[in-house]
Tab-separated table of C-alpha atoms in Angstrom:
chain	number	residue	atom	x	y	z
A	17	MET	CA	0.051	-0.346	-0.062
A	18	ASN	CA	1.257	3.809	-0.986
A	19	LEU	CA	0.957	6.497	1.563
A	20	GLN	CA	-1.966	8.106	-1.479
A	21	GLU	CA	-3.552	4.492	-0.686
A	22	GLU	CA	-3.420	4.615	2.857
A	23	SER	CA	-4.643	8.837	2.558
A	24	ARG	CA	-7.833	7.108	1.378
A	25	ALA	CA	-7.799	4.979	4.068
A	26	MET	CA	-7.551	7.300	6.846
A	27	ASP	CA	-10.638	9.208	4.726
A	28	GLN	CA	-12.718	6.561	4.562
A	29	ALA	CA	-12.012	6.225	8.383
A	30	LEU	CA	-13.036	9.872	8.601
A	31	THR	CA	-16.383	9.581	6.892
A	32	PRO	CA	-19.610	9.561	9.654
A	33	THR	CA	-20.901	5.701	10.143
A	34	PRO	CA	-23.990	5.242	11.962
A	35	GLY	CA	-24.265	3.588	15.208
A	36	GLY	CA	-21.200	1.219	16.338
A	37	ALA	CA	-19.005	1.225	13.577
A	38	SER	CA	-16.815	4.540	15.131
A	39	CYS	CA	-15.519	2.681	16.854
A	40	ALA	CA	-13.938	0.362	13.406
A	41	ALA	CA	-13.909	3.464	11.419
A	42	GLY	CA	-11.547	4.521	14.586
A	43	GLU	CA	-9.590	1.483	14.252
A	44	ARG	CA	-8.901	1.466	10.716
A	45	LEU	CA	-7.521	5.093	10.574
A	46	ALA	CA	-4.879	4.497	13.551
A	47	ALA	CA	-3.978	1.070	11.838
A	48	ALA	CA	-3.112	3.763	8.174
A	49	ARG	CA	-1.766	5.992	10.382
A	50	GLN	CA	0.453	3.354	12.070
A	51	ARG	CA	1.146	1.980	8.248
A	52	ALA	CA	2.038	5.437	6.766
A	53	THR	CA	3.748	6.117	9.473
A	54	ARG	CA	6.144	2.568	9.386
A	55	ARG	CA	6.620	2.756	5.788
A	56	MET	CA	8.734	6.949	6.172
A	57	GLN	CA	10.583	4.379	8.812
A	58	ARG	CA	11.950	2.425	6.485
A	59	ILE	CA	13.084	4.897	3.534
A	60	GLY	CA	14.917	7.092	5.879
A	61	ALA	CA	16.317	4.057	7.711
A	62	GLY	CA	17.490	3.334	4.436
A	63	ALA	CA	19.202	7.059	3.378
A	64	THR	CA	20.101	6.156	6.990
A	65	GLU	CA	22.205	3.232	5.916
A	66	LEU	CA	22.782	5.049	2.326
A	67	GLU	CA	24.931	7.753	3.783
A	68	GLN	CA	27.696	5.515	5.963
A	69	ARG	CA	27.652	3.468	2.493
A	70	LEU	CA	28.299	7.452	0.695
A	71	GLU	CA	31.199	8.065	3.977
A	72	ASP	CA	32.430	4.763	3.866
A	73	LEU	CA	33.340	5.021	-0.220
A	74	LEU	CA	34.690	8.632	0.248
A	75	HIS	CA	37.081	8.279	2.974
A	76	SER	CA	38.398	4.983	0.919
A	77	GLY	CA	38.661	6.860	-2.349
A	78	LEU	CA	36.698	6.859	-5.298
A	79	ALA	CA	39.579	5.133	-7.211
A	80	ALA	CA	37.237	1.202	-5.507
A	81	ASN	CA	34.678	2.562	-7.118
A	82	GLY	CA	36.925	1.808	-10.786
A	83	ARG	CA	37.644	-2.017	-9.710
A	84	VAL	CA	36.493	-5.088	-10.551
A	85	SER	CA	34.263	-6.764	-7.064
A	86	GLY	CA	32.677	-10.369	-7.945
A	87	ALA	CA	30.191	-12.143	-5.789
A	88	VAL	CA	29.378	-9.884	-2.446
A	89	SER	CA	28.622	-13.143	-0.377
A	90	HIS	CA	32.150	-14.753	-1.087
A	91	ILE	CA	34.437	-11.908	-1.176
A	92	HIS	CA	36.035	-9.702	1.899
A	93	ALA	CA	37.649	-7.582	2.689
A	94	VAL	CA	39.842	-6.435	5.642
A	95	SER	CA	38.889	-3.374	7.451
A	96	HIS	CA	40.775	-1.511	9.356
A	97	THR	CA	39.945	-3.211	12.401
A	98	GLY	CA	41.511	-6.705	11.186
A	99	ALA	CA	38.216	-8.083	10.518
A	100	ALA	CA	36.871	-8.571	7.816
A	101	ALA	CA	34.187	-7.582	5.944
A	102	HIS	CA	31.701	-7.805	3.116
A	103	ILE	CA	31.817	-5.697	0.679
A	104	GLY	CA	29.210	-3.492	-0.140
A	105	THR	CA	28.537	-3.735	3.265
A	106	PRO	CA	29.040	-0.960	5.268
A	107	SER	CA	31.387	-0.219	7.995
A	108	HIS	CA	30.799	1.067	11.124
A	109	THR	CA	34.095	0.559	13.680
A	110	GLY	CA	36.073	2.472	11.075
A	111	THR	CA	36.561	3.031	7.543
A	112	ASP	CA	39.947	4.114	6.652
A	113	GLY	CA	40.534	0.196	5.585
A	114	VAL	CA	37.054	-0.826	3.988
A	115	ASP	CA	37.327	-1.523	0.164
A	116	ALA	CA	34.652	0.061	-1.136
A	117	ALA	CA	31.779	-0.267	-3.780
A	118	GLY	CA	31.980	-2.684	-7.673
A	119	PRO	CA	28.896	-3.592	-9.011
A	120	ASP	CA	28.544	-5.602	-6.557
A	121	SER	CA	28.179	-3.765	-4.280
A	122	TRP	CA	26.155	-1.203	-5.610
A	123	GLU	CA	23.547	-3.672	-6.405
A	124	GLU	CA	23.472	-5.489	-2.864
A	125	ALA	CA	22.444	-1.681	-1.396
A	126	ALA	CA	19.548	-0.781	-3.812
A	127	ALA	CA	18.692	-4.502	-2.839
A	128	ARG	CA	18.551	-2.571	0.425
A	129	MET	CA	16.927	0.550	-0.730
A	130	VAL	CA	14.098	-1.464	-2.170
A	131	ASP	CA	13.296	-3.068	1.202
A	132	ALA	CA	13.153	-0.136	2.618
A	133	GLN	CA	10.185	1.134	-0.275
A	134	ALA	CA	12.378	3.812	-1.990
A	135	PRO	CA	12.237	2.835	-4.814
A	136	GLY	CA	14.257	6.207	-5.701
A	137	LEU	CA	17.521	5.647	-3.960
A	138	ALA	CA	17.516	2.231	-5.670
A	139	SER	CA	16.921	3.185	-8.904
A	140	ARG	CA	19.808	6.170	-8.335
A	141	VAL	CA	22.090	3.499	-6.441
A	142	ARG	CA	21.856	0.848	-8.992
A	143	GLU	CA	23.235	3.475	-11.506
A	144	LEU	CA	26.413	4.143	-9.874
A	145	GLY	CA	27.740	0.388	-10.311
A	146	GLY	CA	27.530	0.843	-14.586
A	147	PRO	CA	30.128	1.493	-16.733
A	148	THR	CA	29.075	5.608	-17.000
A	149	PHE	CA	30.127	5.987	-12.892
A	150	SER	CA	33.742	3.117	-13.803
A	151	SER	CA	35.329	4.068	-16.664
A	152	GLY	CA	35.742	6.360	-19.366
A	153	PRO	CA	36.623	9.315	-19.336
A	154	ASP	CA	36.079	11.458	-16.462
A	155	TRP	CA	34.318	9.384	-13.731
A	156	PRO	CA	35.368	9.834	-10.736
A	157	SER	CA	33.775	12.393	-11.691
A	158	ARG	CA	30.971	11.895	-12.545
A	159	LEU	CA	30.779	9.284	-9.587
A	160	LEU	CA	31.705	12.785	-6.522
A	161	GLU	CA	28.825	14.706	-8.795
A	162	GLU	CA	26.230	12.132	-8.635
A	163	CYS	CA	26.950	11.181	-4.402
A	164	ALA	CA	26.592	14.554	-3.587
A	165	LEU	CA	23.311	14.283	-5.276
A	166	LEU	CA	22.066	10.966	-3.469
A	167	HIS	CA	24.104	12.885	-0.837
A	168	LEU	CA	21.577	16.308	-0.850
A	169	LEU	CA	18.170	13.477	-1.922
A	170	ASP	CA	19.534	11.414	1.639
A	171	GLN	CA	19.395	14.848	3.495
A	172	ALA	CA	16.374	16.747	2.296
A	173	PHE	CA	14.335	13.316	3.045
A	174	LEU	CA	15.817	13.428	6.303
A	175	GLY	CA	14.874	16.457	6.938
A	176	LEU	CA	11.648	16.511	5.272
A	177	GLU	CA	9.125	18.120	7.492
A	178	ARG	CA	11.675	21.769	7.510
A	179	LEU	CA	11.456	22.358	3.414
A	180	PRO	CA	8.908	24.147	1.468
A	181	ALA	CA	5.825	22.057	0.925
A	182	PRO	CA	6.868	22.651	-3.775
A	183	LEU	CA	10.937	20.723	-2.713
A	184	ALA	CA	9.169	18.112	0.125
A	185	ALA	CA	6.896	17.280	-2.771
A	186	THR	CA	10.236	17.378	-5.051
A	187	VAL	CA	11.552	15.322	-2.575
A	188	ARG	CA	9.080	12.871	-1.957
A	189	THR	CA	8.878	11.907	-5.632
A	190	ARG	CA	12.779	11.745	-6.657
A	191	VAL	CA	12.879	8.608	-3.449
A	192	GLY	CA	9.418	7.139	-4.849
A	193	LEU	CA	6.380	7.869	-2.803
A	194	THR	CA	3.646	7.749	-5.054
A	195	THR	CA	0.897	9.573	-5.979
A	196	GLU	CA	-2.128	8.467	-7.540
A	197	ALA	CA	-3.783	10.223	-10.819
A	198	ALA	CA	-6.843	9.805	-10.209
A	199	ASP	CA	-5.046	11.590	-6.408
A	200	VAL	CA	-4.017	13.828	-8.409
A	201	LEU	CA	-7.378	14.664	-10.391
A	202	SER	CA	-10.086	14.865	-6.734
A	203	ASP	CA	-7.308	17.463	-5.024
A	204	PRO	CA	-8.734	20.767	-4.654
A	205	ASP	CA	-4.885	21.876	-3.737
A	206	SER	CA	-4.072	20.415	-7.370
A	207	VAL	CA	-2.713	22.953	-10.216
A	208	THR	CA	-5.728	22.599	-13.059
A	209	ILE	CA	-5.927	23.922	-16.356
A	210	ARG	CA	-7.446	24.214	-19.676
A	211	ASP	CA	-5.471	24.737	-22.577
A	212	ARG	CA	-5.509	23.983	-25.996
A	213	TRP	CA	-2.223	21.509	-25.619
A	214	LEU	CA	-0.193	20.489	-28.122
A	215	VAL	CA	1.304	16.972	-28.507
A	216	LEU	CA	4.591	17.286	-29.277
A	217	ALA	CA	6.592	14.060	-28.666
A	218	GLN	CA	4.683	10.329	-27.451
A	219	GLN	CA	7.308	8.064	-26.367
A	220	ASP	CA	7.603	4.381	-25.187
A	221	GLY	CA	10.883	2.835	-23.715
A	222	GLU	CA	11.118	-0.018	-21.113
A	223	ASP	CA	11.186	-0.145	-17.312
A	224	GLY	CA	11.737	-3.418	-16.591
A	225	LEU	CA	8.501	-5.478	-17.186
A	226	LEU	CA	6.665	-2.718	-18.699
A	227	THR	CA	5.720	-0.415	-21.111
A	228	ARG	CA	6.827	2.808	-19.629
A	229	ARG	CA	5.258	6.094	-22.005
A	230	ARG	CA	5.751	9.205	-22.248
A	231	ILE	CA	3.751	11.786	-23.714
A	232	PHE	CA	4.852	16.041	-24.335
A	233	LEU	CA	2.446	18.809	-24.601
A	234	ARG	CA	2.115	22.163	-23.916
A	235	GLY	CA	0.147	24.808	-23.580
A	236	GLU	CA	-0.941	27.249	-26.327
A	237	ARG	CA	-2.082	30.032	-24.648
A	238	THR	CA	-0.293	29.620	-21.482
A	239	GLY	CA	3.243	28.263	-23.197
A	240	ARG	CA	3.224	26.187	-20.456
A	241	MET	CA	4.571	21.920	-20.458
A	242	ALA	CA	3.455	19.087	-19.523
A	243	LEU	CA	4.298	15.856	-19.506
A	244	HIS	CA	1.579	12.447	-19.074
A	245	LEU	CA	3.497	9.006	-18.047
A	246	SER	CA	1.611	5.807	-17.996
A	247	PHE	CA	3.137	2.347	-17.403
A	248	GLY	CA	1.716	-0.338	-19.760
A	249	GLY	CA	2.755	-4.553	-19.066
A	250	PRO	CA	1.953	-7.402	-20.354
A	251	HIS	CA	-2.376	-7.481	-19.286
A	252	ARG	CA	-2.032	-3.704	-18.490
A	253	PRO	CA	-2.348	-1.598	-21.515
A	254	LEU	CA	-1.238	1.876	-21.787
A	255	GLU	CA	-3.908	4.181	-20.590
A	256	VAL	CA	-3.770	6.634	-23.527
A	257	ALA	CA	-1.336	7.042	-27.307
A	258	LEU	CA	-1.326	10.971	-28.924
A	259	PRO	CA	1.222	10.190	-31.456
A	260	PRO	CA	3.149	14.449	-32.108
A	261	GLY	CA	1.194	17.418	-33.837
A	262	LEU	CA	-2.283	16.587	-32.093
A	263	LEU	CA	-4.593	19.562	-30.529
A	264	LEU	CA	-6.434	18.581	-27.770
A	265	ASP	CA	-8.681	20.619	-25.908
A	266	ALA	CA	-8.575	19.195	-22.078
A	267	ASP	CA	-8.124	19.768	-18.664
A	268	LEU	CA	-4.101	18.878	-17.079
A	269	ALA	CA	-3.975	18.442	-13.857
A	270	TYR	CA	-0.168	19.539	-12.409
A	271	TYR	CA	1.330	16.766	-9.515
A	272	PRO	CA	2.172	19.110	-6.827
A	273	GLY	CA	6.160	19.938	-7.071
A	274	ALA	CA	8.693	22.708	-7.347
A	275	ARG	CA	8.531	22.707	-10.686
A	276	PRO	CA	5.684	20.841	-11.720
A	277	LEU	CA	5.604	19.598	-15.157
A	278	ARG	CA	4.084	15.149	-14.400
A	279	VAL	CA	0.207	15.752	-15.458
A	280	ALA	CA	-2.511	13.376	-15.078
A	281	LEU	CA	-5.150	14.328	-18.002
A	282	GLY	CA	-8.808	15.523	-16.589
A	283	GLU	CA	-11.955	15.859	-19.300
A	284	ARG	CA	-11.627	16.422	-22.576
A	285	HIS	CA	-13.849	19.604	-24.470
A	286	SER	CA	-12.992	18.169	-27.761
A	287	PRO	CA	-12.139	16.524	-30.026
A	288	ALA	CA	-8.199	16.128	-31.199
A	289	ALA	CA	-7.506	18.036	-33.927
A	290	PRO	CA	-3.888	18.996	-36.338
A	291	GLY	CA	-1.683	21.336	-34.820
A	292	PRO	CA	0.643	23.821	-36.359
A	293	VAL	CA	4.089	23.947	-36.602
A	294	PRO	CA	5.604	24.543	-32.880
A	295	SER	CA	7.086	28.190	-32.046
A	296	GLY	CA	10.472	27.829	-30.476
A	297	CYS	CA	13.351	29.309	-29.322
A	298	GLY	CA	16.777	29.078	-29.707
A	299	ILE	CA	19.844	27.613	-28.586
A	300	ASP	CA	20.660	30.213	-25.151
A	301	ALA	CA	17.189	30.412	-24.116
A	302	ALA	CA	17.078	26.804	-23.663
A	303	LEU	CA	20.123	26.814	-22.046
A	304	VAL	CA	18.684	29.333	-19.616
A	305	ALA	CA	14.721	27.172	-19.701
A	306	TYR	CA	17.119	24.346	-17.781
A	307	GLY	CA	18.960	26.339	-15.534
A	308	HIS	CA	16.491	27.554	-14.473
A	309	ALA	CA	14.005	23.958	-13.607
A	310	LEU	CA	17.533	23.328	-12.296
A	311	ARG	CA	17.205	25.439	-10.314
A	312	ASP	CA	14.414	24.543	-8.321
A	313	ASP	CA	14.706	20.404	-8.358
A	314	PRO	CA	18.744	20.093	-8.429
A	315	TRP	CA	18.187	16.458	-8.867
A	316	LEU	CA	16.525	17.030	-13.018
A	317	ASP	CA	18.537	15.707	-16.130
A	318	SER	CA	17.053	17.567	-18.598
A	319	TRP	CA	13.702	19.890	-19.344
A	320	PRO	CA	11.615	20.169	-22.720
A	321	VAL	CA	11.943	22.398	-25.268
A	322	VAL	CA	11.039	23.479	-29.026
A	323	LEU	CA	14.275	24.847	-30.588
A	324	THR	CA	13.934	26.490	-33.926
A	325	ASP	CA	15.700	27.300	-36.671
A	326	VAL	CA	18.586	25.003	-35.411
A	327	THR	CA	20.586	23.241	-37.820
A	328	PRO	CA	21.743	19.371	-36.911
A	329	ILE	CA	26.287	19.799	-37.852
A	330	PRO	CA	29.508	17.413	-36.709
A	331	GLY	CA	30.919	18.154	-34.584
A	332	GLY	CA	34.138	17.551	-36.256
A	333	GLU	CA	37.856	15.826	-34.343
A	334	GLY	CA	35.555	12.978	-32.558
A	335	ARG	CA	33.325	15.667	-30.824
A	336	GLY	CA	29.730	13.641	-31.966
A	337	TRP	CA	27.064	16.549	-33.338
A	338	GLN	CA	25.704	19.220	-32.120
A	339	LEU	CA	22.608	21.724	-33.443
A	340	ALA	CA	24.024	25.513	-34.773
A	341	ASP	CA	21.825	27.836	-34.432
A	342	ALA	CA	21.102	30.154	-37.656
A	343	ASP	CA	23.247	32.083	-36.531
A	344	GLY	CA	26.223	30.236	-35.872
A	345	GLU	CA	26.828	32.050	-32.170
A	346	SER	CA	25.812	28.980	-31.094
A	347	ALA	CA	25.985	25.661	-30.605
A	348	LEU	CA	24.037	22.478	-28.949
A	349	PRO	CA	26.269	19.337	-28.113
A	350	LEU	CA	23.446	16.240	-29.158
A	351	ASP	CA	23.107	13.489	-26.087
A	352	PRO	CA	25.512	10.945	-26.845
A	353	GLY	CA	22.586	8.633	-26.632
A	354	PHE	CA	21.224	9.317	-29.521
A	355	LEU	CA	25.348	9.212	-31.941
A	356	GLY	CA	24.711	6.928	-33.895
A	357	ARG	CA	20.939	5.639	-33.726
A	358	THR	CA	19.285	5.577	-37.282
A	359	ALA	CA	16.949	9.101	-36.012
A	360	LEU	CA	20.634	10.936	-36.273
A	361	TRP	CA	20.725	10.540	-40.232
A	362	GLN	CA	16.578	10.731	-40.232
A	363	LEU	CA	17.686	13.913	-38.835
A	364	ALA	CA	20.142	15.074	-40.935
A	365	ALA	CA	18.433	14.462	-44.068
A	366	ILE	CA	15.652	16.289	-42.592
A	367	SER	CA	17.060	18.979	-42.448
A	368	GLY	CA	19.534	18.866	-45.955
A	369	GLY	CA	21.611	21.365	-44.217
A	370	ALA	CA	18.910	23.739	-43.092
A	371	PRO	CA	16.957	24.920	-40.473
A	372	VAL	CA	14.158	22.812	-38.687
A	373	THR	CA	12.229	23.291	-35.669
A	374	VAL	CA	13.483	19.869	-33.146
A	375	PHE	CA	11.098	19.005	-29.862
A	376	GLY	CA	13.118	17.340	-27.477
A	377	THR	CA	14.555	17.595	-23.976
A	378	CYS	CA	17.074	20.075	-22.909
A	379	GLY	CA	20.257	18.725	-20.407
A	380	HIS	CA	23.816	18.078	-18.449
A	381	ARG	CA	24.201	15.204	-21.602
A	382	GLY	CA	22.927	17.431	-23.559
A	383	PHE	CA	19.922	18.149	-26.770
A	384	LEU	CA	17.913	14.670	-27.424
A	385	PRO	CA	15.355	15.178	-30.094
A	386	LEU	CA	11.956	13.698	-29.937
A	387	THR	CA	10.803	15.404	-32.402
A	388	VAL	CA	11.257	17.488	-36.175
A	389	TRP	CA	8.940	19.212	-38.446
A	390	ASP	CA	9.048	18.599	-42.077
A	391	PRO	CA	6.259	20.604	-41.874
A	392	SER	CA	3.795	17.953	-40.600
A	393	PRO	CA	6.157	16.203	-36.847
A	394	VAL	CA	7.918	13.279	-37.475
A	395	PRO	CA	8.860	10.774	-34.374
A	396	LEU	CA	12.124	10.226	-34.516
A	397	PRO	CA	12.506	7.020	-31.958
A	398	LEU	CA	14.863	5.935	-28.976
């Protein structure tokens, strides 16, 4: 049961009931509160344990993360006191001699975060065991940056009651506490906006055993960006399909957060119709938009933007590809994950060396194109 289900259980318990049922309602309310409290305590314990693991890594040195570790259940490290300790188990009697962090250690740590009912922490911890943070140029810098963000998230959750409400909502989401769409739509405090929303991109991807669908939209009147996120599985079809280029007159309710982006789809007021080529901005404005979003949510990987009058060009000397402004004054590198894919050559072919309008996400890894207009929208599959 997640926190929203527990909240609904408390609401049901508070609903007036006839006669002797009031006692049972009070018991249900108390039980729901206890479950919510235990959940928060488990996540707090997981965050505290993760803090110890990060401290152990810094004491033993970042180079430990680049070492190849064997199975956690078989390989041991000799601690400062001479006692044997399993790799991946934080030492609470001394950290100077701990052989910290290999892939197995981070996987074991991620499993501990799952046990603590903090899947958001688990996902970030699991990534620390991957090649991005243990090999390649400048991997120690990337590892240190990610450890700093994890430390910031841990401390934010442990001090949740001291945070402003929007930032506290962001922190709860980042650690993995979910909110049901029905709760967002029914919450009187939710920001619900009716607009004519232009669908900018629809992207499907794998998320474990589930299929994740991301639909990006922008309000014609408000200019606000929105992200509709849904999941499907073998016996659970995806909720909605909205190809890019459609214009949708609908109510969208934003999930709470310091920089709201995710939405729940509410009432549709008319059938979807073809929309125009979107207006956009230049490279500098895109970077400013990402910077503003990052100021509010430091764990944000990227922010959606529409770039107009940009041309894809090769960077030269192995520097990948870039999107350059029409005046040639600014250029934004493409996300390395986009390079080498068929979509790159599709984008280059549609451009033909001329400026185009492109929608995608702008982040610390560069720009990830998702849709290009020719003049009709053309999805760029990943």
